N, CA and C atoms as an extended XYZ file, in Angstrom:
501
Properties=species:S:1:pos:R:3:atomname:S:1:resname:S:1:resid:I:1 pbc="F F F"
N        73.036        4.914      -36.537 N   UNK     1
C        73.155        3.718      -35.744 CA  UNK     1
C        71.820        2.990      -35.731 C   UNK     1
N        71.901        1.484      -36.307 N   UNK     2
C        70.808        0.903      -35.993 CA  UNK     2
C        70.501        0.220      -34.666 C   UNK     2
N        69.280        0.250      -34.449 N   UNK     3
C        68.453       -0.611      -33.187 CA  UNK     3
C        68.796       -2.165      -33.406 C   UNK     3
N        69.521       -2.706      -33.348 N   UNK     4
C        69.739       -4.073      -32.925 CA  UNK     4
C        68.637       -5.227      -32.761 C   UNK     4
N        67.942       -4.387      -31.300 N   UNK     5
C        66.982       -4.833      -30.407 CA  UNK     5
C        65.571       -4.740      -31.115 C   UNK     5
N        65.517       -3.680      -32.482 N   UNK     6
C        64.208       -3.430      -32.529 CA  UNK     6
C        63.464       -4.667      -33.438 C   UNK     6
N        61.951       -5.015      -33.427 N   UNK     7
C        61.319       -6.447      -33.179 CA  UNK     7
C        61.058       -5.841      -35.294 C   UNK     7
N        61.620       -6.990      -35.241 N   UNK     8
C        60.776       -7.701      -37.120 CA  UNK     8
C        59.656       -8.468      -36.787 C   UNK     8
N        58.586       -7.646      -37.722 N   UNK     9
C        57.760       -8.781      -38.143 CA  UNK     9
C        57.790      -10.021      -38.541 C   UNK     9
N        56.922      -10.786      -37.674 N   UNK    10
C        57.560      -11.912      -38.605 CA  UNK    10
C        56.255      -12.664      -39.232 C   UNK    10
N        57.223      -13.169      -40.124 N   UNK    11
C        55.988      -13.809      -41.487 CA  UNK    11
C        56.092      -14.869      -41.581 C   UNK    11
N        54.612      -15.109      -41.579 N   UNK    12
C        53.727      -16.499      -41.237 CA  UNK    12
C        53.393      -17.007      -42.842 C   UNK    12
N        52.838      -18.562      -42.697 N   UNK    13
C        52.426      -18.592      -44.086 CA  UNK    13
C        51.164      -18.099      -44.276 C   UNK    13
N        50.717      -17.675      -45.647 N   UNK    14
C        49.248      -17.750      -45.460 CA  UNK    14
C        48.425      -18.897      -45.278 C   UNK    14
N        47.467      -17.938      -44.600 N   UNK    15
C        46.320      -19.468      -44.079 CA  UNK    15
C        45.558      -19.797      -45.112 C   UNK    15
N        45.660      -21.132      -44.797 N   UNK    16
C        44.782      -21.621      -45.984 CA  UNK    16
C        43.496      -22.366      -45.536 C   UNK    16
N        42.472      -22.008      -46.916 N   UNK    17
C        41.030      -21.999      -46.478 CA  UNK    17
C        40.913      -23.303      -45.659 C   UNK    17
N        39.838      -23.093      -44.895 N   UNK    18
C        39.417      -24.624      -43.836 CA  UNK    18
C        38.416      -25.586      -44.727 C   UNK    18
N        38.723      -26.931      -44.586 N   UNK    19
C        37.826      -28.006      -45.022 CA  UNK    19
C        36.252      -27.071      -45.189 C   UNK    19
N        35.742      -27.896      -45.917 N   UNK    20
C        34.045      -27.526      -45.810 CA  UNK    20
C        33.267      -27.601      -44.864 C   UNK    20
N        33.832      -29.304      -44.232 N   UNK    21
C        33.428      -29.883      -43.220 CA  UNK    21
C        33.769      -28.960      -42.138 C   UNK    21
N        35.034      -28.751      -41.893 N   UNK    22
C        34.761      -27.968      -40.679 CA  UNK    22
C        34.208      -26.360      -40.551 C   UNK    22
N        34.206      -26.060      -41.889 N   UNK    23
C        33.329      -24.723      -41.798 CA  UNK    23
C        31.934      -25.094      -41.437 C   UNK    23
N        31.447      -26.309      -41.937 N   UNK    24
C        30.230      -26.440      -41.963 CA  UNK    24
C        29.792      -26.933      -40.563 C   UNK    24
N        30.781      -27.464      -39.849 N   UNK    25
C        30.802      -27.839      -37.910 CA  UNK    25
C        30.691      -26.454      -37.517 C   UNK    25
N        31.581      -25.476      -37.960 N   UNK    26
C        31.557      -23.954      -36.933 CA  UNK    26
C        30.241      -23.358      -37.135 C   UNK    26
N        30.333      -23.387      -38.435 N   UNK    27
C        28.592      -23.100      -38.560 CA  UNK    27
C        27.610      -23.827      -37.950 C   UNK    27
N        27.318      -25.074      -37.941 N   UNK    28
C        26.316      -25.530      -36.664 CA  UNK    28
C        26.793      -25.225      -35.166 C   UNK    28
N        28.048      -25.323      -34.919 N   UNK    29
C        28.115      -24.433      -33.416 CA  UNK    29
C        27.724      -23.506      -33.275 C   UNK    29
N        27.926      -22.143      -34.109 N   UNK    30
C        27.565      -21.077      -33.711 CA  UNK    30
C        26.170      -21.043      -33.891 C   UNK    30
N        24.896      -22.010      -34.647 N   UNK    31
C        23.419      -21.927      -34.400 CA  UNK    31
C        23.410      -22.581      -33.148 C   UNK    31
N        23.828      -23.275      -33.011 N   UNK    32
C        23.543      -24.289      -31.202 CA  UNK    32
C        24.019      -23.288      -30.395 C   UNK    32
N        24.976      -22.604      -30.379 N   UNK    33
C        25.002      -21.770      -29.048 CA  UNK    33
C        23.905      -20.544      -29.388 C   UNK    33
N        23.499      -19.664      -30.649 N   UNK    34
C        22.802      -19.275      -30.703 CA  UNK    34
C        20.720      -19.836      -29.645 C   UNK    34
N        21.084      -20.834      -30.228 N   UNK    35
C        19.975      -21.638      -29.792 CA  UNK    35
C        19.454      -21.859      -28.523 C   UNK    35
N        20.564      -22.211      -28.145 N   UNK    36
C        20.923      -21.952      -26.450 CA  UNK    36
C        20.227      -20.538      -25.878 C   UNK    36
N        21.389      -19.905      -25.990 N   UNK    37
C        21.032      -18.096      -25.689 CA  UNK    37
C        19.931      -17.916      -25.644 C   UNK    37
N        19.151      -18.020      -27.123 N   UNK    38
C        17.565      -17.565      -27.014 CA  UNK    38
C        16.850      -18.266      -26.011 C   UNK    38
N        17.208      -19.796      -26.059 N   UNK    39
C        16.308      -20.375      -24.946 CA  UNK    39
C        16.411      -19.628      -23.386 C   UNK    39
N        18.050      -19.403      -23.160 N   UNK    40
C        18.320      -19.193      -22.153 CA  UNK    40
C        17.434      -17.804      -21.529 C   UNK    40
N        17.144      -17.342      -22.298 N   UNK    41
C        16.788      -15.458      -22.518 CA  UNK    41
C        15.178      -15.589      -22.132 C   UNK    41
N        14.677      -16.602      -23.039 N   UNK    42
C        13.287      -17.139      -22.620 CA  UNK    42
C        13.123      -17.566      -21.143 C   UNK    42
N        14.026      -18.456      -20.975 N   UNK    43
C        13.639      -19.338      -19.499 CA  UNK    43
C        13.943      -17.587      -18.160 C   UNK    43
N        14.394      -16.602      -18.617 N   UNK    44
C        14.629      -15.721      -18.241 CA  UNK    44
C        13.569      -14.364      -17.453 C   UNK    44
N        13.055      -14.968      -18.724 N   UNK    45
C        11.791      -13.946      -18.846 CA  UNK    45
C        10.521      -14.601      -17.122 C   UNK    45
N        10.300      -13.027      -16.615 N   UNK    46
C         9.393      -13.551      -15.692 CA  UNK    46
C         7.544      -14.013      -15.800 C   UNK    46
N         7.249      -14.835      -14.949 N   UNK    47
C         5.973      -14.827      -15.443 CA  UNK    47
C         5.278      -13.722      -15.249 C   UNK    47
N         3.853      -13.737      -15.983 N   UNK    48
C         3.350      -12.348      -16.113 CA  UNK    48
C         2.339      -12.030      -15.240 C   UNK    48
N         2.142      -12.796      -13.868 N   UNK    49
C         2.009      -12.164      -12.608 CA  UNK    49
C         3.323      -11.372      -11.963 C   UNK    49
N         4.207      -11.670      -11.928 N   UNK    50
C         5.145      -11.200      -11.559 CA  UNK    50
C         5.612       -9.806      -12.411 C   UNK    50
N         5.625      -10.015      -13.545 N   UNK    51
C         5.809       -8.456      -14.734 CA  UNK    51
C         4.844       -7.756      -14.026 C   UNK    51
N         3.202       -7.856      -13.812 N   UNK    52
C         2.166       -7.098      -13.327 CA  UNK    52
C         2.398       -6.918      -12.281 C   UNK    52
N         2.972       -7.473      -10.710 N   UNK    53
C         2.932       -6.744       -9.520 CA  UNK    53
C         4.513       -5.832       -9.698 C   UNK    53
N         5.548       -6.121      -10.726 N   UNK    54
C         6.272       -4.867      -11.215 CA  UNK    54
C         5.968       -3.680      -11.711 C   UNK    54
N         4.669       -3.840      -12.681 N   UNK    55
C         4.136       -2.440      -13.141 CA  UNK    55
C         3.685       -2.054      -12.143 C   UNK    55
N         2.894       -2.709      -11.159 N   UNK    56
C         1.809       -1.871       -9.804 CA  UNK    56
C         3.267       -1.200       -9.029 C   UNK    56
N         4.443       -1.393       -8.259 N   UNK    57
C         5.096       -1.108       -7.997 CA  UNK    57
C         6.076       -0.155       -8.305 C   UNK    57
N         6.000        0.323       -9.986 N   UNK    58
C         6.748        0.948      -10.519 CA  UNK    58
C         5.721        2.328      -10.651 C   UNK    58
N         4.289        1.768      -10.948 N   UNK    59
C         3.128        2.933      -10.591 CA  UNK    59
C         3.443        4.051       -9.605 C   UNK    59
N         3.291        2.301       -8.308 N   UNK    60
C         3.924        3.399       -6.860 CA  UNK    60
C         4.866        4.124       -6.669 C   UNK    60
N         5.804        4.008       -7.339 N   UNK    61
C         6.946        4.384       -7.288 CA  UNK    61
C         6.837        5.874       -7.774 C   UNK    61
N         6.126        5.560       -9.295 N   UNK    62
C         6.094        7.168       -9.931 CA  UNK    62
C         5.527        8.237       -9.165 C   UNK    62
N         4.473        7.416       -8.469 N   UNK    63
C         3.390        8.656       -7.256 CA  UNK    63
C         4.575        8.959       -6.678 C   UNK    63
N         5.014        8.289       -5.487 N   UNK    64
C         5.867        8.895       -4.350 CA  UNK    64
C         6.868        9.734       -5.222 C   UNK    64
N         7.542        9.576       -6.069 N   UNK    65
C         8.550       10.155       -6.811 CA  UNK    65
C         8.017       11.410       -7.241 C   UNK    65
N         6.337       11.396       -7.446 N   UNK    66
C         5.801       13.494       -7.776 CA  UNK    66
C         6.229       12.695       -9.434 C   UNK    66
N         6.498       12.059      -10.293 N   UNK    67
C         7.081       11.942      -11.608 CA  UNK    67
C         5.648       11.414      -12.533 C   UNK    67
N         4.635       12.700      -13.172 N   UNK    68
C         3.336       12.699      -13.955 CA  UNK    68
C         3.808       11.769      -15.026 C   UNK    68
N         5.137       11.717      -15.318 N   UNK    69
C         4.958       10.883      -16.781 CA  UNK    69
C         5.523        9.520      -16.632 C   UNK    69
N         5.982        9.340      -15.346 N   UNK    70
C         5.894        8.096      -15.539 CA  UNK    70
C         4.705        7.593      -15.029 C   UNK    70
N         4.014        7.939      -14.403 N   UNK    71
C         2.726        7.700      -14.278 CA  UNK    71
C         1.951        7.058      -15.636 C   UNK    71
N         1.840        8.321      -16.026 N   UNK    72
C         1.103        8.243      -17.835 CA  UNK    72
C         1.642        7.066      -18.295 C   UNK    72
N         3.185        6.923      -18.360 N   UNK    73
C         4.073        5.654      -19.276 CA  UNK    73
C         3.113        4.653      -18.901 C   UNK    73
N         2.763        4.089      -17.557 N   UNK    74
C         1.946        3.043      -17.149 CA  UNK    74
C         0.889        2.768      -16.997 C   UNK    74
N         0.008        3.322      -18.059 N   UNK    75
C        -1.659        3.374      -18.646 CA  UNK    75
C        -1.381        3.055      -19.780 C   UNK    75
N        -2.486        2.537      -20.435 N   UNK    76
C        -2.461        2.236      -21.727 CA  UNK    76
C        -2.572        3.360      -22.343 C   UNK    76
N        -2.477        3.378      -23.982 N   UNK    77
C        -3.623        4.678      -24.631 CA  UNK    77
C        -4.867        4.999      -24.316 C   UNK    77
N        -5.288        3.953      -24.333 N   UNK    78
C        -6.825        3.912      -24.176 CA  UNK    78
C        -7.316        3.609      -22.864 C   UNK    78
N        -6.413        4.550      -22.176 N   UNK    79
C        -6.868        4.095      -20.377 CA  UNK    79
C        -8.517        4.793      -20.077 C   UNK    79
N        -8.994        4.362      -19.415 N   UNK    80
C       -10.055        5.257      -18.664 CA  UNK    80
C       -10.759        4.974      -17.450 C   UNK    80
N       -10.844        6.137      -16.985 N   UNK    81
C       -10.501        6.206      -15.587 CA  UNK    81
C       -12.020        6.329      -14.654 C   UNK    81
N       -12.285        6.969      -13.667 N   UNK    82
C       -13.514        7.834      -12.767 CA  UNK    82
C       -14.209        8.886      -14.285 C   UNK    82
N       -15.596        8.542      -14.238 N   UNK    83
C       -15.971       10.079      -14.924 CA  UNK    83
C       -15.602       10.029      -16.263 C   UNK    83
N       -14.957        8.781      -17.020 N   UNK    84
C       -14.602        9.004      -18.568 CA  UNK    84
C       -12.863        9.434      -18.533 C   UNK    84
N       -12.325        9.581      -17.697 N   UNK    85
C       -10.826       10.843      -17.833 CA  UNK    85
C       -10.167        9.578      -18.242 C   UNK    85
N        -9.529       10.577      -19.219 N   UNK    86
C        -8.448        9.577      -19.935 CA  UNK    86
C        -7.059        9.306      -19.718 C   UNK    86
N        -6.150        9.354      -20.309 N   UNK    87
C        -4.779        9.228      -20.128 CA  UNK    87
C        -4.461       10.273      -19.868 C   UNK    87
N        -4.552       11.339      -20.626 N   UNK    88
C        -4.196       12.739      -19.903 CA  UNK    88
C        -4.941       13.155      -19.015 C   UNK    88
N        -5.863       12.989      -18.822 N   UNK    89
C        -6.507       13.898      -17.575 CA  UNK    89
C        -6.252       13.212      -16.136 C   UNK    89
N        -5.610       11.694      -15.967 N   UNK    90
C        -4.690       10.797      -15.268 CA  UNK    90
C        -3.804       11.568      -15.367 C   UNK    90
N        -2.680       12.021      -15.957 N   UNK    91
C        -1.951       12.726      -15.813 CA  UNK    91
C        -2.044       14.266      -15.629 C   UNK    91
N        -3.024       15.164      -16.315 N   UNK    92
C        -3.515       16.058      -15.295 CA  UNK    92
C        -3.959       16.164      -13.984 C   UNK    92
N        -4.386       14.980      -13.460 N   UNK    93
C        -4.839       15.066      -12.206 CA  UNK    93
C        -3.900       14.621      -11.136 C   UNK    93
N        -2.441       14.094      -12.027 N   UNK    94
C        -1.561       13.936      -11.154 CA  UNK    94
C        -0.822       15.247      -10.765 C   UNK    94
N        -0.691       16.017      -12.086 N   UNK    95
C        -0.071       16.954      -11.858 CA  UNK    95
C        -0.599       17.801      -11.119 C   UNK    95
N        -1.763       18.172      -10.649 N   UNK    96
C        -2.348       19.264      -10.148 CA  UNK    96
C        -1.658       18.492       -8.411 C   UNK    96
N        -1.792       17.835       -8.334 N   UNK    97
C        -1.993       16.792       -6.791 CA  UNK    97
C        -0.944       17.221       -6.688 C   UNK    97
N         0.178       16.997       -7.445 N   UNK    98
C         1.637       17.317       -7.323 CA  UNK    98
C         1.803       18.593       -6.828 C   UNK    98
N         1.428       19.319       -7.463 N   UNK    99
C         1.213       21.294       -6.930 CA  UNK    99
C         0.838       21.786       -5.853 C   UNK    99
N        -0.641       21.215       -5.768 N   UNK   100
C        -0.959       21.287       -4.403 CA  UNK   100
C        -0.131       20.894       -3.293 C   UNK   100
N         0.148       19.833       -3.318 N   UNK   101
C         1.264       19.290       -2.067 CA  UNK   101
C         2.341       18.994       -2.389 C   UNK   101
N         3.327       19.514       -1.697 N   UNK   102
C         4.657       19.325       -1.999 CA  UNK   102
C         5.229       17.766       -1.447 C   UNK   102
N         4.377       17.237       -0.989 N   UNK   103
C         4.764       15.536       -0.604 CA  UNK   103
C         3.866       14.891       -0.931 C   UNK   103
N         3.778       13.656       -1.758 N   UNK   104
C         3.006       12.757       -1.867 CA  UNK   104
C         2.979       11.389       -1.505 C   UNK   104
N         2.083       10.579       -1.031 N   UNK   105
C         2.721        9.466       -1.338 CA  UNK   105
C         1.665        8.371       -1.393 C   UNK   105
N         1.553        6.859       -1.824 N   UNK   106
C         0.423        5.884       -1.973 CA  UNK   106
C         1.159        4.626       -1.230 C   UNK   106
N         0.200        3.668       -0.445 N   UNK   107
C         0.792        2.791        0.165 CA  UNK   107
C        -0.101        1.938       -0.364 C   UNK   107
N         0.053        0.870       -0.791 N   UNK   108
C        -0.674       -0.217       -1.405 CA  UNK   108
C        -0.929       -1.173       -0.583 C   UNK   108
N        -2.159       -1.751       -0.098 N   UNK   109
C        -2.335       -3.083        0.825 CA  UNK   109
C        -2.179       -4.536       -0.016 C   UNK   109
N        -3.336       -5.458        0.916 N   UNK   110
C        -2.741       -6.652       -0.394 CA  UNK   110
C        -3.613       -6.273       -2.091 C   UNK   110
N        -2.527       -7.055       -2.748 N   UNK   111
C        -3.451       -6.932       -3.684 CA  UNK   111
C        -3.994       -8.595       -4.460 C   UNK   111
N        -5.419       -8.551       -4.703 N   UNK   112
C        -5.592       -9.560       -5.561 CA  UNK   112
C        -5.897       -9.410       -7.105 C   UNK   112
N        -4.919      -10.366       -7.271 N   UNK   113
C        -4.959      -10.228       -8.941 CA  UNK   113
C        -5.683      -12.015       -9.213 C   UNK   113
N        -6.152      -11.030      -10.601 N   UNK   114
C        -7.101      -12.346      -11.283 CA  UNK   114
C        -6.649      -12.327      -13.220 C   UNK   114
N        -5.848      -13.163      -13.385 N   UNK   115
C        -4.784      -13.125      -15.045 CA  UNK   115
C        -5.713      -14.000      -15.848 C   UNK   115
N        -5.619      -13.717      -16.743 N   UNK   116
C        -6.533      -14.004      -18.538 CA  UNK   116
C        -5.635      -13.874      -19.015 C   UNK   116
N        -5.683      -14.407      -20.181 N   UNK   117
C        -4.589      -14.207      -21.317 CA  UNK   117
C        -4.438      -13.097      -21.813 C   UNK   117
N        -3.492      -12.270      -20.945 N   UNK   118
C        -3.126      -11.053      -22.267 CA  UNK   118
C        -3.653       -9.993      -21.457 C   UNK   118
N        -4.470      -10.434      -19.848 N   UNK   119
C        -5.512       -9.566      -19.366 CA  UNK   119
C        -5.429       -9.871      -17.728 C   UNK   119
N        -5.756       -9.034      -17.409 N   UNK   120
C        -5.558       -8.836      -16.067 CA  UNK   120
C        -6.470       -8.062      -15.226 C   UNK   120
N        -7.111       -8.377      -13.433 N   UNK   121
C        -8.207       -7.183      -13.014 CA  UNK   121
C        -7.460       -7.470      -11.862 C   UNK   121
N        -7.256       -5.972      -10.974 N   UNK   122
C        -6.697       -6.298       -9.616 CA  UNK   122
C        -7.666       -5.276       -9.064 C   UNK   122
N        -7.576       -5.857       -8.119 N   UNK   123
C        -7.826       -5.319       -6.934 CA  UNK   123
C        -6.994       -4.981       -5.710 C   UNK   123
N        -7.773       -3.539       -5.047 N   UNK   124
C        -6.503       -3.749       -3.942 CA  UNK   124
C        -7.295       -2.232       -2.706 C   UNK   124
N        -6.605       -2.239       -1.717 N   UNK   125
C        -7.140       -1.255       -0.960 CA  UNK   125
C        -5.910        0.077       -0.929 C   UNK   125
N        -5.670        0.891       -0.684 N   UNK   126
C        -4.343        1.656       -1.323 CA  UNK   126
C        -4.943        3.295       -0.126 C   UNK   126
N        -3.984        3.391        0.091 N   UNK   127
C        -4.139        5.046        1.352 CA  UNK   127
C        -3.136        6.003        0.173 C   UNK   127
N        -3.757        6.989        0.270 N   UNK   128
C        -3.113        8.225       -0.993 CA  UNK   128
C        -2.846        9.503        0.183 C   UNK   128
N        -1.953       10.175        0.202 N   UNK   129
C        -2.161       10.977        1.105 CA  UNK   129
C        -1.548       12.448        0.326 C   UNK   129
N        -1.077       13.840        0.906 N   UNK   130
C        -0.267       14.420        0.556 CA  UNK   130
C        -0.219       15.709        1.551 C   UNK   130
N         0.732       16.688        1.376 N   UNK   131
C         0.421       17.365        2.740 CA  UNK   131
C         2.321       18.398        1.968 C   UNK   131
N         2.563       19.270        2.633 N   UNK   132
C         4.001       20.256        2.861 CA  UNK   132
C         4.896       19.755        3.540 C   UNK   132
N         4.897       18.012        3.478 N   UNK   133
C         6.291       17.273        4.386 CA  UNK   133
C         6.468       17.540        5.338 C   UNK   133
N         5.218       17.730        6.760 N   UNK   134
C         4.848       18.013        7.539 CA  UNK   134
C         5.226       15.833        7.994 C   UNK   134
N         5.462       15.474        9.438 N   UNK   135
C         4.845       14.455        9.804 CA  UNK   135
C         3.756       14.327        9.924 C   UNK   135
N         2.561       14.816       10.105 N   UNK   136
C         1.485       14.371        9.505 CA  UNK   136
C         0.836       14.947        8.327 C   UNK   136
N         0.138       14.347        7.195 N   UNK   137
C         0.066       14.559        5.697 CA  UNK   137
C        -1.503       15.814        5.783 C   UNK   137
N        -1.203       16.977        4.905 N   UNK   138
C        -2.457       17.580        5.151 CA  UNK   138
C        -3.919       17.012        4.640 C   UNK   138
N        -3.551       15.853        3.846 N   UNK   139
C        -4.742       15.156        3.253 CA  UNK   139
C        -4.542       13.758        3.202 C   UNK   139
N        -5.097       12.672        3.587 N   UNK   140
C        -5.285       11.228        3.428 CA  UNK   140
C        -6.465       10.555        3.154 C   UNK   140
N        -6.653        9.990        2.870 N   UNK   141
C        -8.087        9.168        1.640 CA  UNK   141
C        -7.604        7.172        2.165 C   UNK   141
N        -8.230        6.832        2.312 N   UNK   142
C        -8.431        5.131        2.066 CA  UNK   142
C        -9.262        4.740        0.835 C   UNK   142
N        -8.828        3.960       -0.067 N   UNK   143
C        -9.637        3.778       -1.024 CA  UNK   143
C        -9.549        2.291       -1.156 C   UNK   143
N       -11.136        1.966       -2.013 N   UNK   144
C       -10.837        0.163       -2.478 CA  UNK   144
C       -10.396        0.494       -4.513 C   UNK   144
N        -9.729       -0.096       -4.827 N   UNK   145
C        -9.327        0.092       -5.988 CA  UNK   145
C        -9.143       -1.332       -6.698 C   UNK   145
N       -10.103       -0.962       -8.026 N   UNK   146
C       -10.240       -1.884       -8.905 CA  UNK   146
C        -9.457       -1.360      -10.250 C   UNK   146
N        -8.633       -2.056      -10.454 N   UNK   147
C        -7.962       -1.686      -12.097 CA  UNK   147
C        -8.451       -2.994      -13.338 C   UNK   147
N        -8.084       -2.596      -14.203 N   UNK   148
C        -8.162       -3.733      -15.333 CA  UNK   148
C        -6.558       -3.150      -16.135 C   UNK   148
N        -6.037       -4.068      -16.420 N   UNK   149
C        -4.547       -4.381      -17.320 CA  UNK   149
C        -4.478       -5.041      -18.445 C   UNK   149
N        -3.517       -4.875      -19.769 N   UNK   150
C        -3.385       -5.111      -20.467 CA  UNK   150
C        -2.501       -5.605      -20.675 C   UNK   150
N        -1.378       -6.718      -21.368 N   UNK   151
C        -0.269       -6.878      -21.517 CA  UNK   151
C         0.260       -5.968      -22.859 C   UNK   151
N         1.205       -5.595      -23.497 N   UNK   152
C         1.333       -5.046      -24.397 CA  UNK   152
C         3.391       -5.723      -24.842 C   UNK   152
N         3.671       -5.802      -25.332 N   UNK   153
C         4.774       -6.391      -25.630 CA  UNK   153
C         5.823       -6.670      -24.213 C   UNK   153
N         5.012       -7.675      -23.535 N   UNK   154
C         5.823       -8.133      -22.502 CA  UNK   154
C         5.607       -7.299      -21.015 C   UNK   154
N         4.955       -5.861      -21.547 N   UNK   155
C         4.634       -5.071      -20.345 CA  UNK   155
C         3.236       -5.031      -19.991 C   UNK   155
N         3.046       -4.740      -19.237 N   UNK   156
C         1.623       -4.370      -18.452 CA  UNK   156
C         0.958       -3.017      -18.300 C   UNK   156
N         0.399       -2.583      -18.900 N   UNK   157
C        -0.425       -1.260      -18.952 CA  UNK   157
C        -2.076       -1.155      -18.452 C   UNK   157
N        -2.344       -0.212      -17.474 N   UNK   158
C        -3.375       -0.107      -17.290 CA  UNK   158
C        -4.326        0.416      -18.352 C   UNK   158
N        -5.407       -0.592      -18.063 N   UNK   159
C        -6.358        0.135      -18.800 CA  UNK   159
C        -7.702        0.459      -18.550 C   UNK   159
N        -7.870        0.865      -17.218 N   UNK   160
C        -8.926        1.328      -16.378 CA  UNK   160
C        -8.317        1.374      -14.972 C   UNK   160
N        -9.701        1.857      -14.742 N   UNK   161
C        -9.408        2.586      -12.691 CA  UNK   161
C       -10.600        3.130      -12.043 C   UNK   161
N       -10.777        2.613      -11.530 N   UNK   162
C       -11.964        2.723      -10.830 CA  UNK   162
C       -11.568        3.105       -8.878 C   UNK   162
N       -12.080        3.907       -8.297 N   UNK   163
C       -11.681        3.995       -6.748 CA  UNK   163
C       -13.177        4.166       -5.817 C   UNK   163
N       -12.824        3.970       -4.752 N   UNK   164
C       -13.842        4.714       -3.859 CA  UNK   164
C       -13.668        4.813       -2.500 C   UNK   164
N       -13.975        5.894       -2.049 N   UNK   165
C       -13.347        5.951       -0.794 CA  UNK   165
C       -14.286        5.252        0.202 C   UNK   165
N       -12.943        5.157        1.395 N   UNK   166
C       -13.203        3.892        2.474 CA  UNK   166
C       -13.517        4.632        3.195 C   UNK   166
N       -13.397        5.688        3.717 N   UNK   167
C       -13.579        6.473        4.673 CA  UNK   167
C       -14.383        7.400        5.008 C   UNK   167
């Protein structure tokens, strides 16, 4: 018994090729909306004070978080720090801090930034503390803190650090 109900294909003519002209219209549409997009993507992009108080924030972030490598991610290669210490020993010295205290955390005051092309120096005053997640921290520091920054493909990397305590 056949299906009655069941659906035939049905056949179309073949399509036939499009004018030149209008291939050659779809083709300039699709560069103009291309064109568009990129602009749009550009006008998108933030300025690069704003990218830089994102890296300082994402810094902070890595401290309170105890997370050494994202720390590191946000130094340059060629960071250097107190004493010569480099990128790793920035990140050694996070990690040890980390060990010692099982809570950490950095509060950042204002900061002033001063932008160059491609370059950046902030300043800022910043409380570091850490302690066994006690309400009060077994160690706290006030410091004045001077950095210097780099831009590097759209991001911001430190590339110095300088501190001293306020207290």
């Amino acid at each position: 018994m056949r299906n009655r109900h069941a659906s035939r294909p049905t056949e179309f003519p073949p399509a036939l090729p499009a004018p030149a002209s209008m291939r050659r219209r779809a083709l300039l549409r699709g560069v103009a909306l291309l064109a568009v997009a990129a602009l749009a993507g550009c006008a998108e992009r933030a300025p690069p004070e704003q990218r830089l108080r994102e890296s300082i924030g994402r810094l902070q972030a890595a401290i309170d978080a105890r997370d050494a490598s994202a720390i590191e991610t946000q130094l340059a290669d060629d960071f250097v720090g107190p004493e010569g210490m480099d990128r790793a020993g920035a990140r050694r010295l996070a990690v040890a801090s980390f060990l010692r205290y099982r809570s950490t955390w950095v509060r950042i005051g204002q900061v002033d930034i001063e932008l160059q092309e491609g370059h950046a120096r902030v300043r800022f005053e910043a409380a570091l503390g850490g302690g066994a997640g006690q309400p009060l921290p077994e160690a706290a520091q006030w410091y004045s803190v001077k950095t210097g920054w780099r831009e590097q493909g759209g991001e911001w990397r430190m590339t110095s650090a300088q501190w001293q305590p306020r207290l």
